[in-house]
Coordinates of C-alpha atoms in Angstrom, one line a residue:
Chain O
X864 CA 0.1 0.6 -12.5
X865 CA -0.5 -3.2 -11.9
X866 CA 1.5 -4.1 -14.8
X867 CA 4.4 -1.9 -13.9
X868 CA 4.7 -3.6 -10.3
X869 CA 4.4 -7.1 -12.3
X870 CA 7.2 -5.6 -14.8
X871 CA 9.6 -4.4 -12.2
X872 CA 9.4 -7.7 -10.2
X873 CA 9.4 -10.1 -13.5
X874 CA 12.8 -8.1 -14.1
X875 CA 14.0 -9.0 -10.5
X876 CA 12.4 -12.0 -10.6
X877 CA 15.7 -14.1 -10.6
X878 CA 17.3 -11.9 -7.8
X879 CA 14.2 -12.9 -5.6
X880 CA 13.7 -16.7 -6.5
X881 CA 17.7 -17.2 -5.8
X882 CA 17.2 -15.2 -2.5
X883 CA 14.5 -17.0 -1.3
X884 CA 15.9 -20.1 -2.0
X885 CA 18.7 -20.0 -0.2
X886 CA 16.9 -18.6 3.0
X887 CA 14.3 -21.1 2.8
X888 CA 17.3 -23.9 2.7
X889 CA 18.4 -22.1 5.4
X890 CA 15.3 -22.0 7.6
X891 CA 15.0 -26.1 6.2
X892 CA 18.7 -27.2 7.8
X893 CA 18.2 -25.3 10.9
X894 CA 14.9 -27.2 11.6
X895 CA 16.1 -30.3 10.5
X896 CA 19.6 -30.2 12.9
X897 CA 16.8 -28.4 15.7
X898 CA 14.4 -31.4 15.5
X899 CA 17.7 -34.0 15.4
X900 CA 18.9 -32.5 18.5
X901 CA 15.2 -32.7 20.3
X902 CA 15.4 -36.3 19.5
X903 CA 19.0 -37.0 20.5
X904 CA 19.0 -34.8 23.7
X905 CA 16.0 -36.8 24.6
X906 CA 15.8 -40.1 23.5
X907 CA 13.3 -41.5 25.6
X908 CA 10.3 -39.2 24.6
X909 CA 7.0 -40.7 26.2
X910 CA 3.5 -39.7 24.5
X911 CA 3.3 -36.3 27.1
X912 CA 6.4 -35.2 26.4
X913 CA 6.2 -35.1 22.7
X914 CA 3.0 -33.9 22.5
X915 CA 4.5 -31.2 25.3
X916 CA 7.3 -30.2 22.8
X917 CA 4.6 -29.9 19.6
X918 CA 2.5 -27.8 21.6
X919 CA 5.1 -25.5 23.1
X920 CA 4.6 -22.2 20.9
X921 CA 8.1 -21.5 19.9
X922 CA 8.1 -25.4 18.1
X923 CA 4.8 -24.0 16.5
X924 CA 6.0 -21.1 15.4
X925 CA 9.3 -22.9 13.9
X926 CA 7.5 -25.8 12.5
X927 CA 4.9 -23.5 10.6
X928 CA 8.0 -21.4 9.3
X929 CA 9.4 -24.4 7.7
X930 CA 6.3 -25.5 5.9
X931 CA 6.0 -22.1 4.3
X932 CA 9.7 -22.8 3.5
X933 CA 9.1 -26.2 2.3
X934 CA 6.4 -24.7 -0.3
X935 CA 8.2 -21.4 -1.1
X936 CA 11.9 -23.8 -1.5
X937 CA 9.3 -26.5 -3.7
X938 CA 7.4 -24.1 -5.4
X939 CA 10.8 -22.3 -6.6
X940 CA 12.4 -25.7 -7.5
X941 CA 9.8 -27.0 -9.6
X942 CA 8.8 -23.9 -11.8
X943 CA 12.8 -23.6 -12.9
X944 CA 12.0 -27.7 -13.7
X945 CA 9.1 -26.7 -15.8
X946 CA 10.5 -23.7 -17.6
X947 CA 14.0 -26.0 -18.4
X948 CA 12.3 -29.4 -20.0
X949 CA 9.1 -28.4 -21.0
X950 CA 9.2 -25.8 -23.3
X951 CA 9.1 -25.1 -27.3
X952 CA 5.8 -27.2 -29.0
X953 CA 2.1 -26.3 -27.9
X954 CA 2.0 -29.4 -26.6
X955 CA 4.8 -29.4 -24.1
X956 CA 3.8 -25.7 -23.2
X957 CA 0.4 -27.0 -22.3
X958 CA 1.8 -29.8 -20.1
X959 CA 3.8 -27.5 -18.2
X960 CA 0.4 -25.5 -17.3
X961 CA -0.8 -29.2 -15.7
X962 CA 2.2 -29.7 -14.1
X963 CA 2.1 -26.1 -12.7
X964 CA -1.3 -27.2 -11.8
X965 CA -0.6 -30.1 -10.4
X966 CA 3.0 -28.9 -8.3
X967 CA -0.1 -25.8 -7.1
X968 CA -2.2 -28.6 -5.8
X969 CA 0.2 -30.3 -3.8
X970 CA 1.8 -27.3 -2.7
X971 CA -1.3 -25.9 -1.3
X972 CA -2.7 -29.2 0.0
X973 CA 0.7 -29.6 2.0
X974 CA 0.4 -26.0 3.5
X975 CA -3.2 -26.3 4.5
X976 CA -2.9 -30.2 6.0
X977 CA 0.4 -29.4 7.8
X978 CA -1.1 -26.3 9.0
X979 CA -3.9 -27.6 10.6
X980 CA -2.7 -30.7 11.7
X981 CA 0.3 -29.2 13.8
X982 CA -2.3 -26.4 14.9
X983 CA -4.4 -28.8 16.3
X984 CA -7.6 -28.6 13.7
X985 CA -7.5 -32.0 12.5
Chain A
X1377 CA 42.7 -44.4 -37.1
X1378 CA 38.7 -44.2 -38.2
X1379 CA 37.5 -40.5 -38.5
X1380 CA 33.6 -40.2 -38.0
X1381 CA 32.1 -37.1 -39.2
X1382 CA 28.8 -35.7 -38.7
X1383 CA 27.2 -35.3 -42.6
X1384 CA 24.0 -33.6 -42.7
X1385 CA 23.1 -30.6 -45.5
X1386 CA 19.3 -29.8 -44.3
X1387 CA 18.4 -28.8 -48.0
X1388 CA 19.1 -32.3 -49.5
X1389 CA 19.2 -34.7 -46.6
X1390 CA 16.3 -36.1 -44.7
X1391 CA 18.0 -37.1 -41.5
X1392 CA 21.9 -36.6 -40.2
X1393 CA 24.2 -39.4 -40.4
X1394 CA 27.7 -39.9 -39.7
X1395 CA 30.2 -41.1 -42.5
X1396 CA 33.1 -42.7 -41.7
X1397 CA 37.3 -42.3 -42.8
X1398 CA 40.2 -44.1 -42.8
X1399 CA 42.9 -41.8 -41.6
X1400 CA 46.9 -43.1 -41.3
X1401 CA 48.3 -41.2 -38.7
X1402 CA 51.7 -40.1 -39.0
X1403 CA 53.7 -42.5 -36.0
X1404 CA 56.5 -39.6 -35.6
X1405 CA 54.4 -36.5 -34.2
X1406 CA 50.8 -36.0 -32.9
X1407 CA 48.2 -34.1 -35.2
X1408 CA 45.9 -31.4 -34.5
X1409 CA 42.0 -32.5 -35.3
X1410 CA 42.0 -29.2 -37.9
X1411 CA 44.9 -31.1 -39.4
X1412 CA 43.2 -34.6 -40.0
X1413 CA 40.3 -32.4 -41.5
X1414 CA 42.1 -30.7 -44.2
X1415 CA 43.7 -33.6 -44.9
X1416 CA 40.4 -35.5 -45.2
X1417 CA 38.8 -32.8 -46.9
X1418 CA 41.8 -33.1 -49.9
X1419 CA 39.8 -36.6 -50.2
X1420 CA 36.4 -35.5 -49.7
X1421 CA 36.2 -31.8 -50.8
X1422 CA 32.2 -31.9 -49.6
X1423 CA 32.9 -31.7 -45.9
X1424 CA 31.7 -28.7 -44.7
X1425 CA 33.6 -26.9 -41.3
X1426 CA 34.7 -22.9 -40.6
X1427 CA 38.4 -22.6 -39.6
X1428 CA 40.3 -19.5 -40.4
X1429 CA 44.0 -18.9 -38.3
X1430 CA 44.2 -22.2 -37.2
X1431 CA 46.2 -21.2 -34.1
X1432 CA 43.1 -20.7 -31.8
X1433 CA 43.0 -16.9 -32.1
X1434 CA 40.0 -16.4 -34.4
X1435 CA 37.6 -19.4 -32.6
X1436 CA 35.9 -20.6 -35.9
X1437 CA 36.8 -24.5 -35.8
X1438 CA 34.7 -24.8 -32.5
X1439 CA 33.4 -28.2 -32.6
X1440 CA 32.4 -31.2 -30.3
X1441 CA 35.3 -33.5 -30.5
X1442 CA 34.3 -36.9 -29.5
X1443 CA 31.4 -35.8 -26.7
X1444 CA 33.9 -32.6 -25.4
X1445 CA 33.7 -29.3 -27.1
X1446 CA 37.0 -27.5 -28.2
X1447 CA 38.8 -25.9 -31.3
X1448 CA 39.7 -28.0 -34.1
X1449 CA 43.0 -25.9 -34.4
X1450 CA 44.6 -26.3 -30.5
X1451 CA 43.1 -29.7 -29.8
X1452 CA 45.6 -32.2 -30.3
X1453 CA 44.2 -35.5 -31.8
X1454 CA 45.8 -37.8 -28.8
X1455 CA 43.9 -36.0 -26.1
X1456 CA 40.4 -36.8 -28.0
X1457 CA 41.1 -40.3 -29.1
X1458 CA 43.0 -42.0 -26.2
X1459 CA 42.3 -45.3 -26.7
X1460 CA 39.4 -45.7 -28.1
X1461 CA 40.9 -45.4 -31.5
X1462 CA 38.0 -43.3 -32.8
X1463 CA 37.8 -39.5 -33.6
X1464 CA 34.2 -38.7 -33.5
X1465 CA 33.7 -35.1 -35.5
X1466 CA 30.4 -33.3 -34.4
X1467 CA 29.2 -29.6 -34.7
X1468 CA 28.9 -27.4 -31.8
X1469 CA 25.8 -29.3 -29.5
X1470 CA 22.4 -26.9 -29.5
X1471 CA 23.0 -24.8 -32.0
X1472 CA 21.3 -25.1 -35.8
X1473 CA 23.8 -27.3 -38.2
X1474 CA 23.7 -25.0 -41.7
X1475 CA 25.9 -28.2 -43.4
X1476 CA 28.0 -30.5 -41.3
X1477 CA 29.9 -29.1 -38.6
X1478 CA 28.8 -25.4 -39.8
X1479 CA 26.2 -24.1 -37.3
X1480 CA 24.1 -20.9 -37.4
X1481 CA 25.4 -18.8 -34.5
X1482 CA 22.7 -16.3 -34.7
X1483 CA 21.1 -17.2 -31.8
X1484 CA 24.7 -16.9 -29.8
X1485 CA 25.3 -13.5 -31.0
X1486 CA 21.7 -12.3 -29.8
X1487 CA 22.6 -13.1 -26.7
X1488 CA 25.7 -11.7 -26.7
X1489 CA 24.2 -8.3 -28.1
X1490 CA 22.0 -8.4 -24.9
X1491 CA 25.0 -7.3 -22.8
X1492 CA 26.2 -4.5 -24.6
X1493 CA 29.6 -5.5 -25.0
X1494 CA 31.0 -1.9 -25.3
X1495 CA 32.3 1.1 -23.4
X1496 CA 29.5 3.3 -21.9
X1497 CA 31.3 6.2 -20.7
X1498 CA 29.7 9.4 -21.6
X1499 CA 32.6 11.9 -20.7
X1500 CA 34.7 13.7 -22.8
X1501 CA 36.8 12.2 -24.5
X1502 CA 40.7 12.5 -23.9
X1503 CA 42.9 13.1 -26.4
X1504 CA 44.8 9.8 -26.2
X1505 CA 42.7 7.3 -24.4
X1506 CA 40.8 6.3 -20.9
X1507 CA 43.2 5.8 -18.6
X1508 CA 43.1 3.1 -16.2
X1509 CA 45.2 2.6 -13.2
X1510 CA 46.9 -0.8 -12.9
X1511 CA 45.2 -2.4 -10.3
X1512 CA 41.7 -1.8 -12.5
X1513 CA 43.4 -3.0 -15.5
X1514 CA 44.3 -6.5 -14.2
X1515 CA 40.5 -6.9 -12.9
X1516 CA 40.2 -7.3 -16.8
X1517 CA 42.2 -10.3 -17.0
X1518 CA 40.5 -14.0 -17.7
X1519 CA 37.8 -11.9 -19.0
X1520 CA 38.7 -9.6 -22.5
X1521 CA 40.1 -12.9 -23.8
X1522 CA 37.1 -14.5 -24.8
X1523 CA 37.3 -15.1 -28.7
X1524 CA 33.6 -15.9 -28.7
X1525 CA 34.1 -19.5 -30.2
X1526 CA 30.6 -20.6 -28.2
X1527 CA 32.4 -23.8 -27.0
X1528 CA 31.6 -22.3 -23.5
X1529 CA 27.8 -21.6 -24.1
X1530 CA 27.4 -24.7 -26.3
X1531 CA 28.4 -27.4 -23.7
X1532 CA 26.0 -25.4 -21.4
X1533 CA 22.3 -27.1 -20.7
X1534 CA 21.2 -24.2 -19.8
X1535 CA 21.4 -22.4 -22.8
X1536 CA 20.3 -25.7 -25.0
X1537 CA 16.7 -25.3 -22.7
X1538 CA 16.6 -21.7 -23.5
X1539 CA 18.6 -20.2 -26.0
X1540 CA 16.2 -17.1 -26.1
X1541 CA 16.4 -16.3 -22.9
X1542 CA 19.7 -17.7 -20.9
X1543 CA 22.4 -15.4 -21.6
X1544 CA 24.7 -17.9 -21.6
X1545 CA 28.5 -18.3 -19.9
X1546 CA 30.4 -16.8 -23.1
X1547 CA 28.1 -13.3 -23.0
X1548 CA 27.7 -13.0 -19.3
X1549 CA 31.6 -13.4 -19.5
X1550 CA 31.6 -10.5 -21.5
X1551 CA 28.6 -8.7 -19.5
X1552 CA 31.1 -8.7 -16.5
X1553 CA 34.1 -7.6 -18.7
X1554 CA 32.0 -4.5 -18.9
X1555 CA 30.7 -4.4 -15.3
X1556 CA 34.3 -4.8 -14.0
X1557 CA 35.6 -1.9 -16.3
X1558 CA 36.7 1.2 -14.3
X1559 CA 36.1 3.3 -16.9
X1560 CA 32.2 2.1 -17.5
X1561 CA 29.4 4.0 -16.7
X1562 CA 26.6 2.0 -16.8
X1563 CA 26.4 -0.3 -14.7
X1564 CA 23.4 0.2 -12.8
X1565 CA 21.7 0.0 -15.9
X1566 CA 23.7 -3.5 -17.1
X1567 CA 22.8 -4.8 -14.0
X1568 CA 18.8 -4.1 -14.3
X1569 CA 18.7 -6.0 -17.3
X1570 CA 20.4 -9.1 -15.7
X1571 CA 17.5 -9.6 -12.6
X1572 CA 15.1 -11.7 -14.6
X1573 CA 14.7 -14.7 -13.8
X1574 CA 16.5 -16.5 -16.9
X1575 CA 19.7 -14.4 -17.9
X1576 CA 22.0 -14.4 -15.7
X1577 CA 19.5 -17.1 -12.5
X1578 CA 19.3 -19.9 -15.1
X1579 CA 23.2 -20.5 -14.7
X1580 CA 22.9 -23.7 -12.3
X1581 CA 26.9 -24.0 -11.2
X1582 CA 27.7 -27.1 -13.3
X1583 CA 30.8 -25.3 -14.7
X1584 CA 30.4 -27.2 -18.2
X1585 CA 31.6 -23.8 -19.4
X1586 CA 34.8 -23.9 -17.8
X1587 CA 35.8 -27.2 -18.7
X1588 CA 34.9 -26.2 -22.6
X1589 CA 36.6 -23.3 -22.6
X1590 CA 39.7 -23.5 -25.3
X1591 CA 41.3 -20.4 -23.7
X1592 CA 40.8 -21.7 -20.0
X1593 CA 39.0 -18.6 -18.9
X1594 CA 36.2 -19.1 -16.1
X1595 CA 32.8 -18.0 -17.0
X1596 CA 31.0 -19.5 -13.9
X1597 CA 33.5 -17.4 -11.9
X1598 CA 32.0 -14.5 -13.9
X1599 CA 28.6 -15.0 -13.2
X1600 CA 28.8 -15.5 -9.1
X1601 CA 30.6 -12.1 -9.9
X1602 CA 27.8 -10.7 -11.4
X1603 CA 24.9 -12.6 -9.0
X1604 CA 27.2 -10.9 -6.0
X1605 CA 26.4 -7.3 -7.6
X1606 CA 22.8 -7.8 -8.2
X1607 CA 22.8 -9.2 -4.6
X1608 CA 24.7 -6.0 -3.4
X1609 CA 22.5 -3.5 -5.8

């Protein structure tokens, strides 16, 4: 059963990755023009009023969206990295597990410091 | 002009090398590179390269002409050259060299196997043939032309990372010569072999492909085709 679900989605694995990708870049350039436009339309931002407009929920909401973007868009980027330059010998196999490892680590650390600092637990 | 040719015969060799040749162009017309090689090859009967009809029909003189792939037989020896003065002979980039500019295409033809580059259409058959109408015959066009010479797939990093897996530009050419067929029934089932994330996703849009390509066909155009019908599916 598990492996069939891990079959079919290897086999659409491609379809997924290049759709998600492309949303995520999406979701990416609409924050970074959004967050341009906060800054332009008000260019003399005091301490209250920024921390006004990263408290507000929908900049929340839209801020945590695009740092499960940034990870998803990363995550995507850097495994098709991997699976291009390091394959063939044992040896460049098992450097691509520590550079999984490694993109994982930052990855993760990223989403769970830019989680809580935005959400106010740091 | 000097000729430098890419020597290397795994059995004896320990290393490739490239040996050069004097070659006197003729100053009244301009040469084809299969030319200057039979000419050196009257000299030097041990250089090794396939060529067969020599008019760029049959696609076995594909070879990397100074740094661009092409056929020996339709590439003109002025367009390589220019002015470096130099005709630099190399086989076919990512593909294993059998002696000199002879490569072992094996690993091409797997992946053009992969598509199954036929007709699946399990009607009757007429008496005559599958008739098409003439708007579904010219969707065929740019596409059944492909002489599978692998200058396309060859120039194509993709497929140098991973030739086992990466369809490559020349058989997802031919995997959408299939798909676009009117009178092809299988193409739900084409298309669920083409999701992964390597044969058809590795593609990366650099459009090396096209510029190889001796018959100016446009694989990369092919494969959006083929990305827009998985995306549609």
């Amino acid at each position: 059963m598990v492996s069939t679900v891990s079959n079919r989605l290897a086999a659409k694995r491609g379809l997924i990755d290049f759709i998600l990708q492309r949303l995520t870049a999406v979701v990416l350039g609409i924050y970074v023009i959004h967050l341009t436009l906060v800054f332009a339309l008000n260019g003399d931002m005091d301490y209250t009023a920024w921390r006004s407009y990263f408290n507000s929920g929908y900049s929340l909401l839209l801020a945590s969206l695009t740092i499960v973007c940034v990870v998803l868009h990363g995550w995507i980027g850097m495994w098709t990295i991997g699976t291009d330059y390091l394959i063939g010998s044992p040896i460049k196999r098992a450097a691509r597990v520590i550079y999984q490892l490694i993109v994982v680590f930052i990855l993760a650390a990223y989403l769970v410091f830019s989680m809580m600092l935005i959400w106010g637990y740091l | 002009m000097l000729v430098s040719i890419y020597r290397y015969v795994p059995e004896q060799d320990e290393a490739p090398r490239m040996q050069d040749y004097e070659f006197a162009l003729p100053a009244e017309r301009d040469l084809m590179v299969l030319d200057v090689l039979e000419q050196l090859r009257v000299e030097d009967p041990s250089i090794s390269y396939r060529r067969s009809c020599r008019e760029g029909v049959c696609g076995s003189d594909g070879m990397n002409m100074n740094g661009r792939n092409g056929l020996a037989c339709k590439t003109t020896v002025s367009s390589v050259v220019r002015k470096s003065g130099k005709l630099v002979l190399r086989p076919l980039p990512g593909l294993p060299v059998i002696r000199d500019l002879v490569v072992d295409m094996s690993q091409f033809y797997a992946q053009y196997e992969k598509v199954d580059p036929y007709l699946i259409n399990d009607d009757e058959p007429p008496q005559q043939e599958r008739l098409q109408s003439i708007e579904d015959r010219e969707k065929l066009d740019g596409l059944y032309e492909c002489i599978l010479c692998a200058c396309c797939s060859t120039s194509c990093p993709s497929f140098w990372w991973n030739p086992e897996k990466f369809i490559g530009p020349a058989g997802l050419l031919q995997a959408y010569r299939f798909l676009a067929d009117s009178r092809d029934q299988a193409t739900e089932e084409r298309l669920e072999k083409l999701g992964d994330a390597y044969s058809v996703f590795r593609c990366r849009t650099i459009m090396n492909c096209v510029d190889a390509c001796p018959k100016e066909l446009n694989p990369t155009r092919a494969i959006g085709k083929i990305r827009a019908m998985l995306l549609d599916g």
